[in-house]
XYZ file of N, CA and C in Angstrom:
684
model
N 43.527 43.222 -11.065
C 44.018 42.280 -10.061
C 43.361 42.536 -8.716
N 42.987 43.862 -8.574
C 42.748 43.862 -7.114
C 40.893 43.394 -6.954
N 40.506 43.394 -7.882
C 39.116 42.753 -8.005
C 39.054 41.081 -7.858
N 40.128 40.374 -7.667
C 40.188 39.138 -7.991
C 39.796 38.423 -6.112
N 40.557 39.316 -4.879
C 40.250 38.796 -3.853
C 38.658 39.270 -3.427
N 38.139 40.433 -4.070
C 36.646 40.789 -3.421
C 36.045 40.073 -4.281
N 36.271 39.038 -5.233
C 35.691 38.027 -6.190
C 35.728 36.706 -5.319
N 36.323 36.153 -4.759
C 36.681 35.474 -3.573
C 35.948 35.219 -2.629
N 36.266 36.143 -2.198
C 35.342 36.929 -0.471
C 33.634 37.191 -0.726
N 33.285 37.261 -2.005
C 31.674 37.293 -2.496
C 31.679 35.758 -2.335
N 32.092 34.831 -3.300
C 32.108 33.509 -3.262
C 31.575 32.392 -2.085
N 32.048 33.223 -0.984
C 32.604 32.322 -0.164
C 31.412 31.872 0.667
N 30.315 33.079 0.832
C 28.954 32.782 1.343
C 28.094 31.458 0.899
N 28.328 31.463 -0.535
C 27.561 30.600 -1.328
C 28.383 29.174 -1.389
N 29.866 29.197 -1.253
C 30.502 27.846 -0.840
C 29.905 27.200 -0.005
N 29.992 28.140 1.282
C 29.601 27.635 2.666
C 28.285 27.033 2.579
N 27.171 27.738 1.976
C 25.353 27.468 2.184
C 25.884 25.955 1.083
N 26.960 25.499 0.135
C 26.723 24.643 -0.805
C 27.866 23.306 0.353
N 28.410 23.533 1.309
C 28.962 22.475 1.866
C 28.237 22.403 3.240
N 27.069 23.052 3.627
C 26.653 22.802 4.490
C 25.364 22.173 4.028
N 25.065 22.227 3.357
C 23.790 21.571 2.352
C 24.364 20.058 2.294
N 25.276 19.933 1.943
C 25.973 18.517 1.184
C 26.568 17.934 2.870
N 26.275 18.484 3.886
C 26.873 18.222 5.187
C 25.528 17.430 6.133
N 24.466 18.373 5.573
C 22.975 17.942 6.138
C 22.502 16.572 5.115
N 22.411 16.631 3.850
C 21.870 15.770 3.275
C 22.944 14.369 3.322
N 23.984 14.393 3.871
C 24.725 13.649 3.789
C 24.486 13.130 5.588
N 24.036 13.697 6.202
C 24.162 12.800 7.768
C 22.496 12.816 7.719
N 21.660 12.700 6.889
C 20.274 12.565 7.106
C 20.584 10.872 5.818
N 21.117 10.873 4.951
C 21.855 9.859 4.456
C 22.223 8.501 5.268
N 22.826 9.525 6.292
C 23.558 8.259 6.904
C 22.548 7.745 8.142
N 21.936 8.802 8.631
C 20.671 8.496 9.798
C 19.788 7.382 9.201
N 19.680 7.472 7.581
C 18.031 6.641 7.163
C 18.973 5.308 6.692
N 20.285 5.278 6.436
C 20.617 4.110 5.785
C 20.609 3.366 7.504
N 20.968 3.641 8.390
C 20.912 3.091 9.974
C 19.922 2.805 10.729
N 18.452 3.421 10.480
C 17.577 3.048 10.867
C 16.802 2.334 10.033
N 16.416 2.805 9.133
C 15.980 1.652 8.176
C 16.202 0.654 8.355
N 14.510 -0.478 7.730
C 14.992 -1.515 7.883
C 14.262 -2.105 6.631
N 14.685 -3.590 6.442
C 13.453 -4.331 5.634
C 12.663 -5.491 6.463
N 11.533 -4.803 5.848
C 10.608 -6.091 6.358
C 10.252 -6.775 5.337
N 9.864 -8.208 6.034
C 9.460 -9.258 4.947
C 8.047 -9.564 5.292
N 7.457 -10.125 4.401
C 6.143 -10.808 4.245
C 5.995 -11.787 3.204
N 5.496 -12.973 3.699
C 5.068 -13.896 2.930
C 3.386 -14.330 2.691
N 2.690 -13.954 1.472
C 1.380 -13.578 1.330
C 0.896 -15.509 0.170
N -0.292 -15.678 0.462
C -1.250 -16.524 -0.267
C -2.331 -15.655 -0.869
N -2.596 -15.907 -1.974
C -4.407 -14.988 -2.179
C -5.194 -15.951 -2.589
N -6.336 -16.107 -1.576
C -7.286 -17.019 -2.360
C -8.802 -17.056 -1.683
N -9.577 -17.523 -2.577
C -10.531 -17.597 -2.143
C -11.157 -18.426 -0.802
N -12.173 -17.825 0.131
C -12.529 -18.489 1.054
C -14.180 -17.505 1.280
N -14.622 -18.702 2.290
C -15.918 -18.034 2.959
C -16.190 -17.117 3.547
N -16.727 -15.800 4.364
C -16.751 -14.708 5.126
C -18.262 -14.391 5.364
N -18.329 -13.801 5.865
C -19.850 -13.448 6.880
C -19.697 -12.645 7.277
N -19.258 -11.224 7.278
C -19.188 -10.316 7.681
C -20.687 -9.541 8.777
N -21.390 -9.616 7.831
C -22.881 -9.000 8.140
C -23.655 -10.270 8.477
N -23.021 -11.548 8.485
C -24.229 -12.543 9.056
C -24.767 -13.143 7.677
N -24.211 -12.767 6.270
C -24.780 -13.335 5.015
C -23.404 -13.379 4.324
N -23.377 -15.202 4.573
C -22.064 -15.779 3.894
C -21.728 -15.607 2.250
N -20.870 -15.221 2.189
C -20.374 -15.416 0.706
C -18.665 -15.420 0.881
N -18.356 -15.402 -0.831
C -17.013 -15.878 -0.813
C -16.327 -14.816 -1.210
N -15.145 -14.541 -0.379
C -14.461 -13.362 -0.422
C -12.786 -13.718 -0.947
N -12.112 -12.716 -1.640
C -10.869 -13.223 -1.690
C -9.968 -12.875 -0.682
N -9.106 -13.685 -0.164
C -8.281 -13.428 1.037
C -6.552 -13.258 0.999
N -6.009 -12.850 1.653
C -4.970 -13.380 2.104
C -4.533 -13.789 3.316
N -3.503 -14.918 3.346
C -3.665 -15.623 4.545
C -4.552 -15.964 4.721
N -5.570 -16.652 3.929
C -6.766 -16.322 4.896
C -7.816 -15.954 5.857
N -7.302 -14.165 5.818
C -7.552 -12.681 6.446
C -8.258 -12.221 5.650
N -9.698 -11.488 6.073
C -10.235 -10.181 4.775
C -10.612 -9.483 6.133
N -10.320 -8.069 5.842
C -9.584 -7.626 4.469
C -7.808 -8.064 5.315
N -7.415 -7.945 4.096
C -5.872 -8.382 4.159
C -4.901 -7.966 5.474
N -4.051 -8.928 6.201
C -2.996 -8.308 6.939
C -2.918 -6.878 6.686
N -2.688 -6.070 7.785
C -1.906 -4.550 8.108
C -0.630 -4.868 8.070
N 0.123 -4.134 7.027
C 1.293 -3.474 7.004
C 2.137 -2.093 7.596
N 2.728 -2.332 8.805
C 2.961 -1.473 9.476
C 4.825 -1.207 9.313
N 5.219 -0.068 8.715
C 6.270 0.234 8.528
C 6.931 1.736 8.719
N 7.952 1.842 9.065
C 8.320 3.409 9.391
C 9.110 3.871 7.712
N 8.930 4.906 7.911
C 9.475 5.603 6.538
C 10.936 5.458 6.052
N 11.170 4.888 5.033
C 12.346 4.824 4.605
C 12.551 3.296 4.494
N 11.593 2.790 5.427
C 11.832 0.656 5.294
C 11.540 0.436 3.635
N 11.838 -0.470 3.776
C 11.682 -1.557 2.565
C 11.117 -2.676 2.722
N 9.737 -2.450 2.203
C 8.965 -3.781 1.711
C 9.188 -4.592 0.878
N 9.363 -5.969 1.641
C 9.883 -7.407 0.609
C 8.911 -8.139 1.097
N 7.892 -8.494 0.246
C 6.219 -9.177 0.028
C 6.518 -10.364 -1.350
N 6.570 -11.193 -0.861
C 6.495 -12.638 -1.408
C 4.671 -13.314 -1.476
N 4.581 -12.899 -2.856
C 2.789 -13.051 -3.381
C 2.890 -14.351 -3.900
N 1.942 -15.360 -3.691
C 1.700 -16.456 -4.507
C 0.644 -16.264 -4.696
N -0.021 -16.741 -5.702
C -1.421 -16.608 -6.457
C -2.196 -17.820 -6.366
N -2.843 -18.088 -5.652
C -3.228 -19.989 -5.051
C -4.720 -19.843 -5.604
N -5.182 -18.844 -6.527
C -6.443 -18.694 -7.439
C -6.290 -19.976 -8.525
N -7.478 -20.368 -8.971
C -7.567 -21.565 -9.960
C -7.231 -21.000 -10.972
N -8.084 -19.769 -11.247
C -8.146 -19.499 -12.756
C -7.807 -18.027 -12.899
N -7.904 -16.897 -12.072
C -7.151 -15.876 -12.362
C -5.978 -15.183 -12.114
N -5.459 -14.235 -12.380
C -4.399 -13.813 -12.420
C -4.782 -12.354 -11.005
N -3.601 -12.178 -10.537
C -3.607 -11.279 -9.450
C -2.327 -10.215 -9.648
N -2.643 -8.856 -8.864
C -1.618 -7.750 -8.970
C -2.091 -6.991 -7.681
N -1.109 -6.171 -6.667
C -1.604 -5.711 -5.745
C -1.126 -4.338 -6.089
N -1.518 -3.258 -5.814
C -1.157 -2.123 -5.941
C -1.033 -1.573 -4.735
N -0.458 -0.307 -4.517
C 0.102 0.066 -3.269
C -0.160 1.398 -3.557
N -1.697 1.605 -2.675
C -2.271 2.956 -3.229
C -1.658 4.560 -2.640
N -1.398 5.516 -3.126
C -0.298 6.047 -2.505
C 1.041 6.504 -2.072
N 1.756 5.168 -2.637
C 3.189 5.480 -2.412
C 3.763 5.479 -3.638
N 4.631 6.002 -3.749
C 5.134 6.782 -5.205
C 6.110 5.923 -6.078
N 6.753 4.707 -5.463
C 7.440 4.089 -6.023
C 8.708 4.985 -6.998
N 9.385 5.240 -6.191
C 10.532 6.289 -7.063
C 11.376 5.154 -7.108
N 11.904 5.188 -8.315
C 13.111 4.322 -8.805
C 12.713 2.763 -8.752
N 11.635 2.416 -7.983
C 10.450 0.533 -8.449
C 9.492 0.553 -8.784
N 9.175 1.496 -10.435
C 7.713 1.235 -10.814
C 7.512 0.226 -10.992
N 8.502 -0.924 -11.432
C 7.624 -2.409 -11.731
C 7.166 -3.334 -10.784
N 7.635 -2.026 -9.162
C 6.259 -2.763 -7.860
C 5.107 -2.147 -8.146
N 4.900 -0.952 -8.899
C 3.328 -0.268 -8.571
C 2.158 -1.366 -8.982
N 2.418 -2.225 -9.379
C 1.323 -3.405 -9.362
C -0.038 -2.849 -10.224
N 0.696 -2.589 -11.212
C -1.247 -1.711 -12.287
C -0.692 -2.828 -13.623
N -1.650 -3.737 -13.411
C -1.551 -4.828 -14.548
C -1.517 -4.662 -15.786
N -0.623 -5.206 -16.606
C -0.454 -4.648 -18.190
C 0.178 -3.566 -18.327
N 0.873 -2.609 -17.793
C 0.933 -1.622 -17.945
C 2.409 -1.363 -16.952
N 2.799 -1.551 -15.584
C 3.981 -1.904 -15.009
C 4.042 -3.259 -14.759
N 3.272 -4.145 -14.913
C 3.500 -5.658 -14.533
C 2.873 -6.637 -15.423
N 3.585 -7.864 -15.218
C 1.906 -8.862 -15.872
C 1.247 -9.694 -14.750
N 0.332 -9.192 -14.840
C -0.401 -10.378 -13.809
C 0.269 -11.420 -13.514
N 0.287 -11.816 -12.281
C 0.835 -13.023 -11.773
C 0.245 -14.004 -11.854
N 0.440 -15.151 -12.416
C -0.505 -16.234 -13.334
C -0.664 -17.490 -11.853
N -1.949 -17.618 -12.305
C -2.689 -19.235 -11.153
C -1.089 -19.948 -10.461
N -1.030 -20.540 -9.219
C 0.437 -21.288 -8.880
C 1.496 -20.403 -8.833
N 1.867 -19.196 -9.324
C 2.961 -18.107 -9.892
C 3.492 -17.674 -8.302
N 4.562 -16.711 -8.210
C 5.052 -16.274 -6.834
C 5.790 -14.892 -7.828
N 5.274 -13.893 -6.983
C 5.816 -12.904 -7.549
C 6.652 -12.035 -6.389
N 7.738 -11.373 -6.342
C 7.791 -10.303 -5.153
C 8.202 -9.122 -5.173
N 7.331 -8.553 -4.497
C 7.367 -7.027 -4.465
C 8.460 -6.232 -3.565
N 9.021 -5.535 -3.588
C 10.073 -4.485 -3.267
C 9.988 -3.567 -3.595
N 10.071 -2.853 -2.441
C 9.943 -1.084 -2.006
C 10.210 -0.374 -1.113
N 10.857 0.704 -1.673
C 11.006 1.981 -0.415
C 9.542 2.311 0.401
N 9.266 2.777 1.438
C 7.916 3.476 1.638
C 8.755 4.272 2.700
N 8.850 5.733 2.503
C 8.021 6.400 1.393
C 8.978 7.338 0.979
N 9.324 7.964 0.123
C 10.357 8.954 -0.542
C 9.383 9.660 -1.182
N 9.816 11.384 -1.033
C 9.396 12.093 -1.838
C 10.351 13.554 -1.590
N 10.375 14.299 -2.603
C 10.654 15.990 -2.351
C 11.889 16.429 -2.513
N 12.362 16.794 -2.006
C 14.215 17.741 -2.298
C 14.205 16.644 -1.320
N 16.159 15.901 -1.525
C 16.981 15.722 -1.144
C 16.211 14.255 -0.354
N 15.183 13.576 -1.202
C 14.435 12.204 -0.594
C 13.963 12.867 0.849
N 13.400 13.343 0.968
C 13.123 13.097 2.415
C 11.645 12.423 2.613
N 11.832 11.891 3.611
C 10.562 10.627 3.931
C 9.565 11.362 4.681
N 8.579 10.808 4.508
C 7.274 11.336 4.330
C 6.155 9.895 4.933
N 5.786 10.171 6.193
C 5.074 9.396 6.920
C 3.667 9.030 6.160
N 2.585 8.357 6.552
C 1.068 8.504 6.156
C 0.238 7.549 6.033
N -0.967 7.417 6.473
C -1.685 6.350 6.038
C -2.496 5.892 4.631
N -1.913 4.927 4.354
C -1.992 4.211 2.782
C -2.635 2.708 2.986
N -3.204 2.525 1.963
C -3.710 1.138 1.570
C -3.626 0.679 0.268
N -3.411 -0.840 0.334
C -3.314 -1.474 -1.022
C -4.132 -2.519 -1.502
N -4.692 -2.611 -2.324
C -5.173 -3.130 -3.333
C -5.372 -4.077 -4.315
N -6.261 -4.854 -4.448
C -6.203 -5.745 -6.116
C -6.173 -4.709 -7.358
N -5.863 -5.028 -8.482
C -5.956 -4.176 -9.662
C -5.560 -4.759 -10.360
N -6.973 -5.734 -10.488
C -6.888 -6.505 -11.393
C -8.302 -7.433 -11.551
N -9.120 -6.645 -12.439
C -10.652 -7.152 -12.590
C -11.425 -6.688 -11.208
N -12.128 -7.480 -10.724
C -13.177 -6.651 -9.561
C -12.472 -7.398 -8.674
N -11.250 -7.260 -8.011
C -10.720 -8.222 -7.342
C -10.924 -7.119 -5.716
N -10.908 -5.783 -6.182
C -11.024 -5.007 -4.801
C -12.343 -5.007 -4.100
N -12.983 -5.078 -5.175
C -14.497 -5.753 -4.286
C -14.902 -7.289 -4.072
N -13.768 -8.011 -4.787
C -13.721 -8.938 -3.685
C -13.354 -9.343 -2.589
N -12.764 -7.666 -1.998
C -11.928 -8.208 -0.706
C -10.931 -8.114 -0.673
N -9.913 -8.058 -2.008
C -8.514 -8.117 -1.950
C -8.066 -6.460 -1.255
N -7.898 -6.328 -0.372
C -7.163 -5.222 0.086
C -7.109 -4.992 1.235
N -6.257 -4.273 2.098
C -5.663 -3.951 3.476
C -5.236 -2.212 3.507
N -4.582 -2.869 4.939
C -4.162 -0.923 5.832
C -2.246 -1.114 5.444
N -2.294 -0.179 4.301
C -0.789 0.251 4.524
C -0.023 1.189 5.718
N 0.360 1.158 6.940
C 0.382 2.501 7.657
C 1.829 2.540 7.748
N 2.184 3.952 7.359
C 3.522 4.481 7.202
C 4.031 5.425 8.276
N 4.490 5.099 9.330
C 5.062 6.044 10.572
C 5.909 7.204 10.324
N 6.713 7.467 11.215
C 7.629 8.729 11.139
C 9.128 7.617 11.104
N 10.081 7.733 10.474
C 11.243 7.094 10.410
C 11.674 7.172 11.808
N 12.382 6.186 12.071
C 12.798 5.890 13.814
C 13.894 7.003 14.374
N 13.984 7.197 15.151
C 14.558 8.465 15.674
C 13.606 10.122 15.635
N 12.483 10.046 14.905
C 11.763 11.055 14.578
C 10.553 11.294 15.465
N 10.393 12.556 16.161
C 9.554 13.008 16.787
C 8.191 13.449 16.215
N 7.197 12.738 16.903
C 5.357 13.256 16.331
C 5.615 14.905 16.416
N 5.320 15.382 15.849
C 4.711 17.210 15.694
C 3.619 17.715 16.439
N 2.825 16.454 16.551
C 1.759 17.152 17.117
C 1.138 15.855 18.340
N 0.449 16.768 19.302
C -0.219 15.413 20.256
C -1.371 14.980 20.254
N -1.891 14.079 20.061
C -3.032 13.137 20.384
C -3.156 11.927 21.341
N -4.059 11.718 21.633
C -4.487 10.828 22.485
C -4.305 9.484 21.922
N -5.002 9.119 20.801
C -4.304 7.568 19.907
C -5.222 7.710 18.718
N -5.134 6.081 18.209
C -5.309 6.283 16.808
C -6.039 4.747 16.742
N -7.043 5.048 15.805
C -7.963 3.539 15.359
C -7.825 3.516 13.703
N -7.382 2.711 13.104
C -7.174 2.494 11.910
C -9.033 1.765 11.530
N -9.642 2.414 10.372
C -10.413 2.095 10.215
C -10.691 1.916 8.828
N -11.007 0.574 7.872
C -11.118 0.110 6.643
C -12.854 0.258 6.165
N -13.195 1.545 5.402
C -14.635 1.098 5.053
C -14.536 0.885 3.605
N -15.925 -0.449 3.490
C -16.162 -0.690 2.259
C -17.238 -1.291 1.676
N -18.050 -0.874 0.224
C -19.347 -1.443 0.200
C -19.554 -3.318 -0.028
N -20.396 -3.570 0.705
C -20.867 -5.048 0.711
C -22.017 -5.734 -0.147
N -21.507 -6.129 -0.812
C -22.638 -6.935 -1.836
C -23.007 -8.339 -1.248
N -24.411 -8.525 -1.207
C -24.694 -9.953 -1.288
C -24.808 -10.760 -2.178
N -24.641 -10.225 -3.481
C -24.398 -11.468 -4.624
C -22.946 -10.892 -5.403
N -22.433 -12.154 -6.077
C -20.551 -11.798 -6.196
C -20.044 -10.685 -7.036
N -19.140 -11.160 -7.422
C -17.982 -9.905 -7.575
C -18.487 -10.240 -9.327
N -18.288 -11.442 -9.804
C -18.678 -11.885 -11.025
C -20.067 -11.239 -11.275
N -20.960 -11.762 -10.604
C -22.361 -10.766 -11.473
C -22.346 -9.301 -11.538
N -21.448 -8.782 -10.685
C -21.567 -7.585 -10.715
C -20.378 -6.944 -12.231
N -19.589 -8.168 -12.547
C -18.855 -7.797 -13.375
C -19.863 -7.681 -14.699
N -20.454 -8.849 -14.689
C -21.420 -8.878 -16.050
C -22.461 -7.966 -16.336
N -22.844 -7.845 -15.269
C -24.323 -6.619 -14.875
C -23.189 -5.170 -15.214
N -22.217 -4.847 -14.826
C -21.138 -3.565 -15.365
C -20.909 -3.539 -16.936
N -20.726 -4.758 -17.516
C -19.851 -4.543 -18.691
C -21.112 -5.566 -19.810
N -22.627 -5.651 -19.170
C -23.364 -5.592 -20.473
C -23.709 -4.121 -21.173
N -24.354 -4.645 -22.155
C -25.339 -3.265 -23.248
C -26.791 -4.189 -23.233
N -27.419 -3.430 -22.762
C -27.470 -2.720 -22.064
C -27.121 -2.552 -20.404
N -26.343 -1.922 -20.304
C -25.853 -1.719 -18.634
C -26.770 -2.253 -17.851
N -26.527 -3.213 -16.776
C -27.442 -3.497 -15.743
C -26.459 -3.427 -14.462
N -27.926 -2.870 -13.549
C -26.803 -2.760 -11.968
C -27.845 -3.496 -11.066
N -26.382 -3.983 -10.543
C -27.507 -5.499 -9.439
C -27.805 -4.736 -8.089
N -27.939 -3.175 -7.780
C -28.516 -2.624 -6.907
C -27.367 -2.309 -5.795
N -27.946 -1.698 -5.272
C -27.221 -0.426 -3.942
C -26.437 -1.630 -3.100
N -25.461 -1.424 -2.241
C -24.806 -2.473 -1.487
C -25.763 -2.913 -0.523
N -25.329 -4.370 0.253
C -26.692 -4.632 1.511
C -25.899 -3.713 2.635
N -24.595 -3.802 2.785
C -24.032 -3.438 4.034
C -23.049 -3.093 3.923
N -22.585 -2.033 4.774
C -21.095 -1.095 4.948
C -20.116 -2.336 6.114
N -18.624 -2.440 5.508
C -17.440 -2.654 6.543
C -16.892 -1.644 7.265
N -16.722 -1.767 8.590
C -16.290 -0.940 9.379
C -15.082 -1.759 10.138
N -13.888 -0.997 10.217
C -12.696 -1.786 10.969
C -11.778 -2.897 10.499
N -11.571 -3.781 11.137
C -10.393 -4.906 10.234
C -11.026 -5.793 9.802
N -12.709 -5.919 9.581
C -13.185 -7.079 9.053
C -13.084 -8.511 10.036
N -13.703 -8.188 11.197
C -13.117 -9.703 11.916
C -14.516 -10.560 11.445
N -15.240 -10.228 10.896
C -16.574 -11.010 10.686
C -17.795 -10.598 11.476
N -18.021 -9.259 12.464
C -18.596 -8.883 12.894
C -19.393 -9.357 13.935
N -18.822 -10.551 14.565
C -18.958 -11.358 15.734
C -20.218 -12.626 15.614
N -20.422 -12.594 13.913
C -21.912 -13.770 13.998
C -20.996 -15.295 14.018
N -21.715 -15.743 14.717
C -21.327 -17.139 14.895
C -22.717 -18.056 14.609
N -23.455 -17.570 13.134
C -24.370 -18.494 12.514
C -24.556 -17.801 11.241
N -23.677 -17.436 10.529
C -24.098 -16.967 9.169
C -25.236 -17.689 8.157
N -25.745 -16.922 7.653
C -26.769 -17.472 6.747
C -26.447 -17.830 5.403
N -25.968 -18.778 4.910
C -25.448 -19.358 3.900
C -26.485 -19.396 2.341
């Protein structure tokens, strides 16, 4: 009997570390359900003209933007992206390179496999946490981008700047002066299609090295006479 209160009194350390645990994860709970928010977006994908380098060709867009709107969200929001597919003849999927999708794989957007392609006319929408990861969810800031994935659709252009902040109320760690979000990517002067066929003959053919690198948000690189 007399072992039963120093059985107790051992206990009691490990109560405490187990209701102060459940005290923290429970007001970091209540901090992200309060700041959090959802954002919406309403997206088109389709083909249009671009000139980036001064040599027109046809790029796939949204909004008719290449590369695609920036998505700017703090950690813990929820992305609600309303996709229509305004393509004639193919099917589209965006992937969201980076973020882990805990508990919405059937947003990770990898065709056949978590989704089906979203068919010509179709409206699909995406929903998501950004970003959860680790003991007890905690959010996790970072810069991410997303994607076509689906045929050579990323070298046609289909893709943008995911950027994921610090959840609101949360202090930077460290100081800097600022920040330039910068998108690079290789540029072909003949399409996305020959390059598909020139990939997936026997014998392999490659339609050669890119003409030109993208640097930045793609505004078209200021030519106002592209060469068509």
């Amino acid at each position: 009997m007399g072992a039963f209160p120093w059985s107790m009194a051992k206990s009691r350390p490990r109560l405490l570390l187990h209701v102060t645990l459940w005290f923290i994860v429970s007001s970091l709970m209540v901090v992200g359900s309060t700041v959090a928010k959802v954002r919406h977006f309403k997206w088109s994908v389709e083909y249009t003209y671009w000139a980036p380098d001064c040599e027109e060709r046809v790029v796939m867009a949204i909004n008719g933007q290449f590369p695609g709107p920036t998505i700017r969200a703090c950690a813990g929001d929820t992305l609600h992206i309303e996709l229509t597919n305004k393509l004639s003849t193919e099917g589209v999927v965006i992937h969201w390179h980076g973020i882990r999708q805990v508990g919405t794989p059937w947003a990770d957007g990898t065709a056949s496999i978590s989704q089906c392609a979203i068919n010509p006319g179709e409206t699909f929408t995406y929903r998501f946490k950004v970003d959860k990861v680790g003991y007890f969810d905690m959010l996790q800031p970072g810069t991410y981008f997303y994607h076509g994935h689906y045929g050579m659709q990323r070298s046609a252009g289909l893709y943008g700047s995911l950027i994921v902040d610090l959840a609101g109320g949360e202090k930077e760690p460290f100081h800097y002066d600022g920040e330039l979000n910068l998108l690079l990517s290789d540029w072909w002067h003949k399409s996305t299609h020959e390059q598909e066929v020139g990939l997936s003959s026997k014998p392999f053919r490659w339609i050669g090295e890119p003409q030109d690198e993208l640097v930045g948000k793609g505004k078209g690189g200021g030519c106002d006479s592209p060469r068509k």
